[in-house]
mmCIF file of C-alpha atoms and ligand atoms in Angstrom:
data_model
loop_
_atom_site.group_PDB
_atom_site.id
_atom_site.type_symbol
_atom_site.label_atom_id
_atom_site.label_comp_id
_atom_site.label_asym_id
_atom_site.label_seq_id
_atom_site.Cartn_x
_atom_site.Cartn_y
_atom_site.Cartn_z
ATOM 1 C CA MET N 3 0.202 -0.128 0.287
ATOM 2 C CA SER N 4 1.908 2.753 -0.869
ATOM 3 C CA LEU N 5 -1.550 5.512 0.274
ATOM 4 C CA LEU N 6 -3.679 5.238 2.839
ATOM 5 C CA VAL N 7 -6.683 7.501 3.562
ATOM 6 C CA ILE N 8 -9.068 8.489 6.339
ATOM 7 C CA GLY N 9 -12.377 9.949 5.694
ATOM 8 C CA SER N 10 -15.947 9.016 5.333
ATOM 9 C CA ILE N 11 -17.423 6.174 4.054
ATOM 10 C CA ALA N 12 -21.336 6.758 3.873
ATOM 11 C CA TYR N 13 -24.637 6.562 2.440
ATOM 12 C CA ASP N 14 -25.631 9.111 1.129
ATOM 13 C CA SER N 15 -29.530 10.393 -1.185
ATOM 14 C CA VAL N 16 -29.087 12.927 -3.298
ATOM 15 C CA THR N 17 -31.258 15.210 -5.671
ATOM 16 C CA THR N 18 -30.534 17.184 -8.663
ATOM 17 C CA VAL N 19 -32.059 18.102 -12.111
ATOM 18 C CA VAL N 20 -31.682 14.775 -13.426
ATOM 19 C CA GLY N 21 -33.217 12.923 -10.477
ATOM 20 C CA SER N 22 -32.498 11.295 -7.360
ATOM 21 C CA ARG N 23 -31.098 8.236 -5.521
ATOM 22 C CA GLU N 24 -31.471 7.148 -2.073
ATOM 23 C CA ARG N 25 -28.677 5.904 0.052
ATOM 24 C CA ALA N 26 -26.675 5.158 -2.485
ATOM 25 C CA LEU N 27 -22.744 4.457 -2.079
ATOM 26 C CA GLY N 28 -20.562 7.354 -0.961
ATOM 27 C CA GLY N 29 -18.413 9.527 1.444
ATOM 28 C CA SER N 30 -15.020 11.368 0.938
ATOM 29 C CA ALA N 31 -13.061 8.385 1.212
ATOM 30 C CA THR N 32 -15.336 5.750 -0.875
ATOM 31 C CA PHE N 33 -14.496 8.642 -4.228
ATOM 32 C CA PHE N 34 -11.509 8.547 -3.137
ATOM 33 C CA SER N 35 -9.904 5.850 -2.822
ATOM 34 C CA ILE N 36 -11.600 3.868 -6.206
ATOM 35 C CA ALA N 37 -10.354 7.189 -7.766
ATOM 36 C CA ALA N 38 -7.106 6.506 -6.788
ATOM 37 C CA SER N 39 -6.574 2.910 -7.244
ATOM 38 C CA TYR N 40 -6.741 3.426 -11.155
ATOM 39 C CA PHE N 41 -2.939 5.377 -10.164
ATOM 40 C CA THR N 42 -1.542 3.150 -7.108
ATOM 41 C CA SER N 43 -2.821 0.999 -4.380
ATOM 42 C CA VAL N 44 -4.765 2.530 -1.729
ATOM 43 C CA GLY N 45 -5.404 1.408 2.443
ATOM 44 C CA LEU N 46 -8.506 2.661 3.436
ATOM 45 C CA VAL N 47 -9.093 3.931 7.267
ATOM 46 C CA ALA N 48 -12.833 4.233 8.347
ATOM 47 C CA VAL N 49 -16.281 3.053 9.643
ATOM 48 C CA ILE N 50 -18.680 1.316 8.492
ATOM 49 C CA GLY N 51 -22.362 0.359 10.459
ATOM 50 C CA ASP N 52 -24.125 -3.057 10.846
ATOM 51 C CA ASP N 53 -26.186 -1.662 8.080
ATOM 52 C CA PHE N 54 -23.041 -1.377 5.521
ATOM 53 C CA LYS N 55 -23.806 -3.882 2.287
ATOM 54 C CA CYS N 56 -21.692 -6.618 1.258
ATOM 55 C CA ARG N 57 -22.263 -5.709 -2.479
ATOM 56 C CA ASP N 58 -20.701 -2.040 -1.273
ATOM 57 C CA LEU N 59 -17.818 -4.525 0.604
ATOM 58 C CA GLU N 60 -16.933 -6.002 -2.682
ATOM 59 C CA ILE N 61 -16.789 -2.803 -5.363
ATOM 60 C CA LEU N 62 -14.371 -1.788 -3.200
ATOM 61 C CA ARG N 63 -12.337 -5.395 -3.203
ATOM 62 C CA ARG N 64 -12.464 -5.067 -7.115
ATOM 63 C CA HIS N 65 -10.446 -2.101 -6.465
ATOM 64 C CA ASP N 66 -8.046 -3.175 -4.667
ATOM 65 C CA ILE N 67 -8.201 -1.479 -2.071
ATOM 66 C CA GLU N 68 -6.802 -2.385 1.493
ATOM 67 C CA LEU N 69 -9.406 -2.552 4.164
ATOM 68 C CA SER N 70 -7.578 -4.501 7.328
ATOM 69 C CA GLY N 71 -8.029 -0.507 8.651
ATOM 70 C CA LEU N 72 -12.424 -0.478 8.272
ATOM 71 C CA GLU N 73 -14.377 -0.825 11.032
ATOM 72 C CA ARG N 74 -17.333 -1.947 11.493
ATOM 73 C CA ARG N 75 -19.235 -0.961 14.324
ATOM 74 C CA PRO N 76 -22.795 -1.691 15.576
ATOM 75 C CA GLY N 77 -25.197 1.126 14.719
ATOM 76 C CA GLU N 78 -25.912 2.724 11.380
ATOM 77 C CA SER N 79 -23.533 4.298 8.686
ATOM 78 C CA PHE N 80 -22.785 7.884 8.263
ATOM 79 C CA ARG N 81 -25.607 9.513 6.035
ATOM 80 C CA TRP N 82 -25.252 12.847 4.173
ATOM 81 C CA GLU N 83 -28.587 14.297 2.140
ATOM 82 C CA GLY N 84 -28.527 16.994 -0.466
ATOM 83 C CA VAL N 85 -30.165 18.492 -2.996
ATOM 84 C CA TYR N 86 -28.824 20.845 -6.162
ATOM 85 C CA ASP N 87 -29.429 24.101 -7.307
ATOM 86 C CA THR N 88 -31.503 23.478 -10.660
ATOM 87 C CA ASP N 89 -30.191 25.672 -12.828
ATOM 88 C CA ASP N 90 -26.423 26.228 -11.478
ATOM 89 C CA LEU N 91 -25.717 22.370 -9.923
ATOM 90 C CA ASN N 92 -22.402 23.904 -8.643
ATOM 91 C CA LYS N 93 -25.059 25.461 -5.691
ATOM 92 C CA ARG N 94 -25.549 22.670 -3.634
ATOM 93 C CA ILE N 95 -27.388 22.519 0.082
ATOM 94 C CA THR N 96 -26.598 20.149 2.364
ATOM 95 C CA LEU N 97 -30.216 19.017 3.990
ATOM 96 C CA ASP N 98 -28.976 16.217 6.710
ATOM 97 C CA THR N 99 -25.556 14.710 8.299
ATOM 98 C CA ARG N 100 -25.990 12.152 10.403
ATOM 99 C CA LEU N 101 -22.511 11.621 12.047
ATOM 100 C CA ASN N 102 -23.444 8.175 13.110
ATOM 101 C CA VAL N 103 -20.972 5.020 13.705
ATOM 102 C CA PHE N 104 -18.090 8.047 13.263
ATOM 103 C CA GLU N 105 -19.146 9.781 16.894
ATOM 104 C CA GLU N 106 -17.139 7.169 18.104
ATOM 105 C CA PHE N 107 -14.806 6.474 16.130
ATOM 106 C CA ASP N 108 -10.660 6.200 17.939
ATOM 107 C CA PRO N 109 -9.067 5.367 14.742
ATOM 108 C CA VAL N 110 -5.679 3.161 15.272
ATOM 109 C CA LEU N 111 -3.191 2.871 13.019
ATOM 110 C CA SER N 112 -0.772 -0.995 12.551
ATOM 111 C CA THR N 113 2.565 -0.075 12.578
ATOM 112 C CA LYS N 114 2.315 -0.911 8.653
ATOM 113 C CA GLN N 115 -0.064 2.315 7.962
ATOM 114 C CA LYS N 116 2.283 4.759 9.355
ATOM 115 C CA GLU N 117 5.189 3.641 7.031
ATOM 116 C CA THR N 118 2.621 4.643 4.503
ATOM 117 C CA GLU N 119 4.343 7.652 1.936
ATOM 118 C CA PHE N 120 1.068 9.739 1.286
ATOM 119 C CA LEU N 121 -1.669 10.089 3.791
ATOM 120 C CA PHE N 122 -5.046 11.841 2.213
ATOM 121 C CA LEU N 123 -6.906 13.175 4.664
ATOM 122 C CA ALA N 124 -9.965 12.844 3.097
ATOM 123 C CA ASN N 125 -13.128 15.154 4.412
ATOM 124 C CA ILE N 126 -14.532 14.233 8.250
ATOM 125 C CA ASP N 127 -14.357 15.791 11.498
ATOM 126 C CA PRO N 128 -11.137 17.249 11.931
ATOM 127 C CA SER N 129 -10.353 15.852 15.237
ATOM 128 C CA LEU N 130 -10.097 12.322 13.712
ATOM 129 C CA GLN N 131 -7.769 14.337 11.061
ATOM 130 C CA LEU N 132 -5.494 15.342 13.841
ATOM 131 C CA GLN N 133 -5.689 12.111 15.467
ATOM 132 C CA VAL N 134 -4.472 9.818 12.651
ATOM 133 C CA LEU N 135 -1.608 12.594 12.008
ATOM 134 C CA GLU N 136 -0.502 12.670 15.440
ATOM 135 C CA GLN N 137 -0.109 8.542 15.072
ATOM 136 C CA PHE N 138 3.263 8.783 12.359
ATOM 137 C CA ASP N 139 6.503 9.640 14.719
ATOM 138 C CA VAL N 140 8.113 10.681 10.844
ATOM 139 C CA LYS N 141 5.833 13.188 8.989
ATOM 140 C CA PRO N 142 4.352 10.936 5.375
ATOM 141 C CA LYS N 143 6.485 12.189 2.915
ATOM 142 C CA PHE N 144 3.260 13.967 1.433
ATOM 143 C CA VAL N 145 0.153 14.611 2.692
ATOM 144 C CA GLY N 146 -3.288 15.817 1.532
ATOM 145 C CA LEU N 147 -5.912 17.416 3.366
ATOM 146 C CA ASP N 148 -9.784 17.902 1.957
ATOM 147 C CA THR N 149 -12.703 19.477 4.427
ATOM 148 C CA MET N 150 -15.855 21.038 3.675
ATOM 149 C CA ASP N 151 -18.464 24.043 4.764
ATOM 150 C CA PHE N 152 -19.591 21.760 8.258
ATOM 151 C CA TRP N 153 -16.055 21.687 9.191
ATOM 152 C CA ILE N 154 -15.516 24.656 9.147
ATOM 153 C CA THR N 155 -17.789 25.912 10.855
ATOM 154 C CA ASN N 156 -18.058 23.743 13.091
ATOM 155 C CA LYS N 157 -14.521 23.209 13.930
ATOM 156 C CA LYS N 158 -12.836 25.790 12.458
ATOM 157 C CA ASP N 159 -9.933 26.147 14.953
ATOM 158 C CA THR N 160 -8.874 22.701 15.192
ATOM 159 C CA LEU N 161 -9.053 22.469 11.038
ATOM 160 C CA LYS N 162 -6.842 25.463 11.027
ATOM 161 C CA GLU N 163 -4.184 22.915 13.142
ATOM 162 C CA VAL N 164 -4.666 20.130 11.093
ATOM 163 C CA VAL N 165 -3.656 23.250 8.230
ATOM 164 C CA LYS N 166 -0.874 24.190 9.299
ATOM 165 C CA ARG N 167 0.452 20.184 8.972
ATOM 166 C CA VAL N 168 -0.249 19.467 5.474
ATOM 167 C CA ASP N 169 1.700 19.363 2.114
ATOM 168 C CA VAL N 170 -1.772 20.533 0.114
ATOM 169 C CA LEU N 171 -5.010 22.107 1.417
ATOM 170 C CA PHE N 172 -8.204 21.003 -1.267
ATOM 171 C CA VAL N 173 -10.855 23.362 -1.283
ATOM 172 C CA ASP N 174 -14.091 24.638 -2.651
ATOM 173 C CA GLU N 175 -14.171 28.257 -3.749
ATOM 174 C CA SER N 176 -16.509 29.664 -1.335
ATOM 175 C CA GLU N 177 -14.941 27.308 1.619
ATOM 176 C CA VAL N 178 -11.569 29.437 0.928
ATOM 177 C CA LYS N 179 -13.423 32.111 1.293
ATOM 178 C CA VAL N 180 -14.971 31.422 4.728
ATOM 179 C CA LEU N 181 -11.646 29.211 6.135
ATOM 180 C CA ALA N 182 -9.803 32.495 5.840
ATOM 181 C CA GLY N 183 -12.020 34.709 6.497
ATOM 182 C CA GLN N 184 -11.888 36.814 3.462
ATOM 183 C CA SER N 185 -13.357 38.117 0.864
ATOM 184 C CA SER N 186 -11.170 37.474 -2.389
ATOM 185 C CA VAL N 187 -9.963 33.844 -3.307
ATOM 186 C CA VAL N 188 -6.358 35.072 -4.023
ATOM 187 C CA LYS N 189 -6.250 36.786 -0.737
ATOM 188 C CA SER N 190 -7.652 33.487 1.323
ATOM 189 C CA ALA N 191 -5.227 31.031 -0.466
ATOM 190 C CA ARG N 192 -2.205 33.618 0.022
ATOM 191 C CA MET N 193 -3.228 33.562 3.960
ATOM 192 C CA ILE N 194 -3.867 29.637 3.968
ATOM 193 C CA LEU N 195 -0.348 29.013 2.047
ATOM 194 C CA GLY N 196 0.998 31.663 4.779
ATOM 195 C CA LEU N 197 -0.058 28.648 7.419
ATOM 196 C CA GLY N 198 2.236 25.582 6.212
ATOM 197 C CA PRO N 199 0.882 24.209 3.092
ATOM 198 C CA THR N 200 2.942 23.889 -0.115
ATOM 199 C CA PHE N 201 0.166 24.059 -1.759
ATOM 200 C CA VAL N 202 -3.430 25.691 -2.806
ATOM 201 C CA VAL N 203 -6.231 23.612 -4.905
ATOM 202 C CA VAL N 204 -9.061 25.500 -5.181
ATOM 203 C CA LYS N 205 -12.100 23.612 -6.770
ATOM 204 C CA ARG N 206 -14.255 25.456 -8.756
ATOM 205 C CA GLY N 207 -16.919 22.793 -10.091
ATOM 206 C CA ASP N 208 -16.935 23.102 -13.931
ATOM 207 C CA ARG N 209 -14.806 26.148 -14.167
ATOM 208 C CA GLY N 210 -12.394 23.633 -13.157
ATOM 209 C CA VAL N 211 -9.548 24.297 -10.763
ATOM 210 C CA ILE N 212 -6.892 27.262 -9.498
ATOM 211 C CA VAL N 213 -3.718 25.899 -7.646
ATOM 212 C CA PHE N 214 -1.877 28.402 -5.779
ATOM 213 C CA GLY N 215 1.904 27.599 -4.671
ATOM 214 C CA GLN N 216 4.318 29.886 -3.200
ATOM 215 C CA ASP N 217 5.575 31.289 -5.704
ATOM 216 C CA SER N 218 2.998 30.056 -8.546
ATOM 217 C CA VAL N 219 -0.421 30.314 -9.599
ATOM 218 C CA PHE N 220 -2.284 27.744 -12.448
ATOM 219 C CA SER N 221 -5.393 26.733 -13.353
ATOM 220 C CA VAL N 222 -6.680 23.819 -15.573
ATOM 221 C CA PRO N 223 -10.349 24.002 -17.029
ATOM 222 C CA ALA N 224 -12.953 21.267 -15.983
ATOM 223 C CA PHE N 225 -12.813 18.512 -18.467
ATOM 224 C CA PRO N 226 -16.031 18.948 -20.366
ATOM 225 C CA VAL N 227 -19.068 16.580 -19.797
ATOM 226 C CA GLU N 228 -22.219 16.599 -21.940
ATOM 227 C CA THR N 229 -24.645 15.472 -19.109
ATOM 228 C CA VAL N 230 -23.625 16.962 -15.723
ATOM 229 C CA VAL N 231 -25.959 14.114 -13.410
ATOM 230 C CA ASP N 232 -24.614 14.421 -9.959
ATOM 231 C CA PRO N 233 -21.630 16.085 -8.701
ATOM 232 C CA THR N 234 -21.662 14.476 -5.313
ATOM 233 C CA GLY N 235 -18.226 13.098 -4.831
ATOM 234 C CA ALA N 236 -16.378 15.619 -7.847
ATOM 235 C CA GLY N 237 -13.853 17.521 -5.116
ATOM 236 C CA ASP N 238 -13.011 13.612 -3.746
ATOM 237 C CA SER N 239 -12.278 12.615 -6.830
ATOM 238 C CA PHE N 240 -10.140 15.032 -8.316
ATOM 239 C CA ALA N 241 -8.349 14.711 -5.019
ATOM 240 C CA GLY N 242 -8.536 10.887 -5.756
ATOM 241 C CA GLY N 243 -6.836 11.546 -9.071
ATOM 242 C CA PHE N 244 -4.647 14.011 -8.484
ATOM 243 C CA VAL N 245 -3.051 12.174 -4.573
ATOM 244 C CA GLY N 246 -3.647 8.567 -6.350
ATOM 245 C CA TYR N 247 -0.964 9.890 -9.703
ATOM 246 C CA LEU N 248 1.472 11.869 -7.330
ATOM 247 C CA ALA N 249 1.950 8.470 -5.189
ATOM 248 C CA ALA N 250 2.323 6.533 -8.107
ATOM 249 C CA CYS N 251 5.199 8.373 -9.730
ATOM 250 C CA GLY N 252 6.809 9.126 -5.846
ATOM 251 C CA TYR N 253 6.284 12.409 -6.015
ATOM 252 C CA THR N 254 9.672 13.961 -6.524
ATOM 253 C CA GLU N 255 9.632 17.384 -7.429
ATOM 254 C CA ASP N 256 6.466 20.472 -7.762
ATOM 255 C CA HIS N 257 6.585 19.359 -11.680
ATOM 256 C CA ASP N 258 4.753 16.863 -10.872
ATOM 257 C CA ILE N 259 1.702 18.904 -9.927
ATOM 258 C CA PRO N 260 0.644 19.820 -13.081
ATOM 259 C CA ARG N 261 -0.185 16.682 -14.329
ATOM 260 C CA ALA N 262 -1.402 15.302 -11.082
ATOM 261 C CA THR N 263 -3.902 18.150 -11.316
ATOM 262 C CA ILE N 264 -4.961 16.968 -14.927
ATOM 263 C CA PHE N 265 -5.987 13.792 -13.591
ATOM 264 C CA GLY N 266 -7.561 14.863 -10.750
ATOM 265 C CA CYS N 267 -9.449 17.061 -13.195
ATOM 266 C CA MET N 268 -10.340 13.721 -15.341
ATOM 267 C CA MET N 269 -11.163 11.636 -12.380
ATOM 268 C CA GLY N 270 -13.528 14.527 -11.132
ATOM 269 C CA ALA N 271 -15.393 14.454 -14.582
ATOM 270 C CA PHE N 272 -15.894 10.718 -14.345
ATOM 271 C CA ALA N 273 -17.482 10.891 -11.091
ATOM 272 C CA VAL N 274 -20.301 13.579 -12.540
ATOM 273 C CA GLU N 275 -21.769 11.330 -15.064
ATOM 274 C CA SER N 276 -23.731 9.226 -12.713
ATOM 275 C CA PHE N 277 -24.775 8.919 -8.962
ATOM 276 C CA SER N 278 -22.426 7.626 -6.779
ATOM 277 C CA ILE N 279 -19.527 5.361 -8.084
ATOM 278 C CA ASP N 280 -21.095 3.598 -10.790
ATOM 279 C CA ARG N 281 -19.383 5.531 -13.796
ATOM 280 C CA LEU N 282 -15.872 6.049 -11.593
ATOM 281 C CA ASP N 283 -16.294 2.183 -10.419
ATOM 282 C CA LEU N 284 -16.476 1.092 -14.299
ATOM 283 C CA ILE N 285 -13.813 3.793 -15.622
ATOM 284 C CA LYS N 286 -11.004 1.353 -17.830
ATOM 285 C CA ASN N 287 -7.401 2.819 -18.370
ATOM 286 C CA LYS N 288 -7.825 3.597 -22.158
ATOM 287 C CA ASP N 289 -10.643 6.187 -20.783
ATOM 288 C CA ILE N 290 -8.132 8.280 -19.161
ATOM 289 C CA GLU N 291 -5.177 7.909 -21.497
ATOM 290 C CA PHE N 292 -8.005 9.397 -24.343
ATOM 291 C CA ARG N 293 -9.665 12.194 -21.633
ATOM 292 C CA PHE N 294 -5.705 13.099 -20.301
ATOM 293 C CA GLY N 295 -4.994 14.195 -24.351
ATOM 294 C CA LYS N 296 -7.877 15.787 -25.053
ATOM 295 C CA ILE N 297 -7.865 17.767 -21.670
ATOM 296 C CA VAL N 298 -3.784 18.820 -22.749
ATOM 297 C CA GLU N 299 -4.994 19.596 -26.244
ATOM 298 C CA MET N 300 -7.217 21.890 -24.834
ATOM 299 C CA ILE N 301 -5.530 23.985 -22.311
ATOM 300 C CA GLY N 302 -2.103 23.424 -25.164
ATOM 301 C CA PHE N 303 -1.097 26.995 -25.810
ATOM 302 C CA GLU N 304 2.324 26.024 -26.511
ATOM 303 C CA ASP N 305 2.237 27.827 -30.232
ATOM 304 C CA LEU N 306 1.077 30.789 -28.414
ATOM 305 C CA ALA N 307 4.202 30.986 -26.273
ATOM 306 C CA THR N 308 6.712 29.664 -29.434
ATOM 307 C CA ASN N 309 5.067 32.474 -31.284
ATOM 308 C CA ARG N 310 5.586 35.633 -29.682
ATOM 309 C CA CYS N 311 3.594 38.426 -31.968
ATOM 310 C CA PHE N 312 2.073 41.011 -30.463
ATOM 311 C CA PRO N 313 -0.053 43.504 -32.669
ATOM 312 C CA PHE N 314 0.951 46.639 -30.122
ATOM 313 C CA VAL N 315 1.678 50.194 -32.189
ATOM 314 C CA SER N 316 5.267 50.969 -31.287
ATOM 315 C CA THR N 317 5.279 54.008 -28.554
HETATM 316 P P1 AMP K 418 -17.759 16.809 -2.503
HETATM 317 O O1 AMP K 418 -19.220 16.540 -3.236
HETATM 318 O O2 AMP K 418 -16.879 16.396 -3.163
HETATM 319 O O3 AMP K 418 -17.811 17.625 -1.706
HETATM 320 O O4 AMP K 418 -17.984 15.021 -1.461
HETATM 321 C C1 AMP K 418 -19.348 14.676 -1.194
HETATM 322 C C2 AMP K 418 -19.380 13.194 -0.351
HETATM 323 O O5 AMP K 418 -18.459 13.544 1.137
HETATM 324 C C3 AMP K 418 -20.903 12.864 -0.086
HETATM 325 O O6 AMP K 418 -20.319 10.950 -0.571
HETATM 326 C C4 AMP K 418 -21.183 12.975 1.165
HETATM 327 O O7 AMP K 418 -21.575 11.318 1.863
HETATM 328 C C5 AMP K 418 -19.758 12.791 2.352
HETATM 329 N N1 AMP K 418 -19.849 13.725 3.231
HETATM 330 C C6 AMP K 418 -20.762 15.198 3.225
HETATM 331 N N2 AMP K 418 -20.822 16.041 4.322
HETATM 332 C C7 AMP K 418 -19.876 15.349 4.704
HETATM 333 C C8 AMP K 418 -19.456 15.819 5.966
HETATM 334 N N3 AMP K 418 -19.424 16.867 7.046
HETATM 335 N N4 AMP K 418 -17.997 15.242 7.286
HETATM 336 C C9 AMP K 418 -17.408 14.050 5.912
HETATM 337 N N5 AMP K 418 -17.882 13.376 4.409
HETATM 338 C C10 AMP K 418 -19.576 14.188 3.818
#
């Protein structure tokens, strides 16, 4: 196992303009680990209730996800319910969040898990994220962090403690502003970079992502998808592609980050093409190769950079 993730495994009830799905497999760690499994071997730290279906465990096993850190406890699995704006799929309202078995979750990592070089703290209670991070005697080579408005509002101080100790923070456009207490995305990202991360990745839904580094900034568009069925899990799948690629290539230098961002955009685009993990579950390597080529074509401005012909009036 080269990549370890802690996060939620959930049953989601989601309504979008296309329709709705009740109690479907979801959760931040689920989307992340399936997306990352196309690039590297993944281990999971999470908890499920006794209502969790064997069929859903099979899906995780089929992706070779290492499940020794998956605990089953009496009670119900994490539940999340949300509805998306009919005119703007980037906007959603959370109707219900039930932590259920996560309320009592107390993860203890094995020696092998503590040797992992790549750690992803997917969206879950920041106290749990911190608890996992603190079990490492030596900081892993790479630590990524995702979160959401629920935790920014309810556990901002603990979350900031986690932010200080990670390499890359993934947040969406509105969340980064609330976390930093600023009204501008750029100022917010700069402020968060000042806390410690090397990169802040700001996710902007169907408008792609902006990646802020200590001395750099670049953006990658979202891969254009004909029909967005359900945006749930797009951010987690983005992170799965991004960190999965870094773990696969060993992340030796910051030059790996733009390529990781492209893989992230592609995995996010697969996730939105169906409810739950339906599409993400069925990707073929040739689909990834095809979309990688397309997205590189989309952003390929090499010609513009080499043929520098500026039609300025001389001054
Ligand atoms: P995303 O659309 O990438 O933000 O991810 C949505 C997923 O995160 C859903 O599958 C939910 O089950 C899960 N989720 C929603 N709220 C929370 C929360 N407060 N903590 C952890 N996971 C959550």
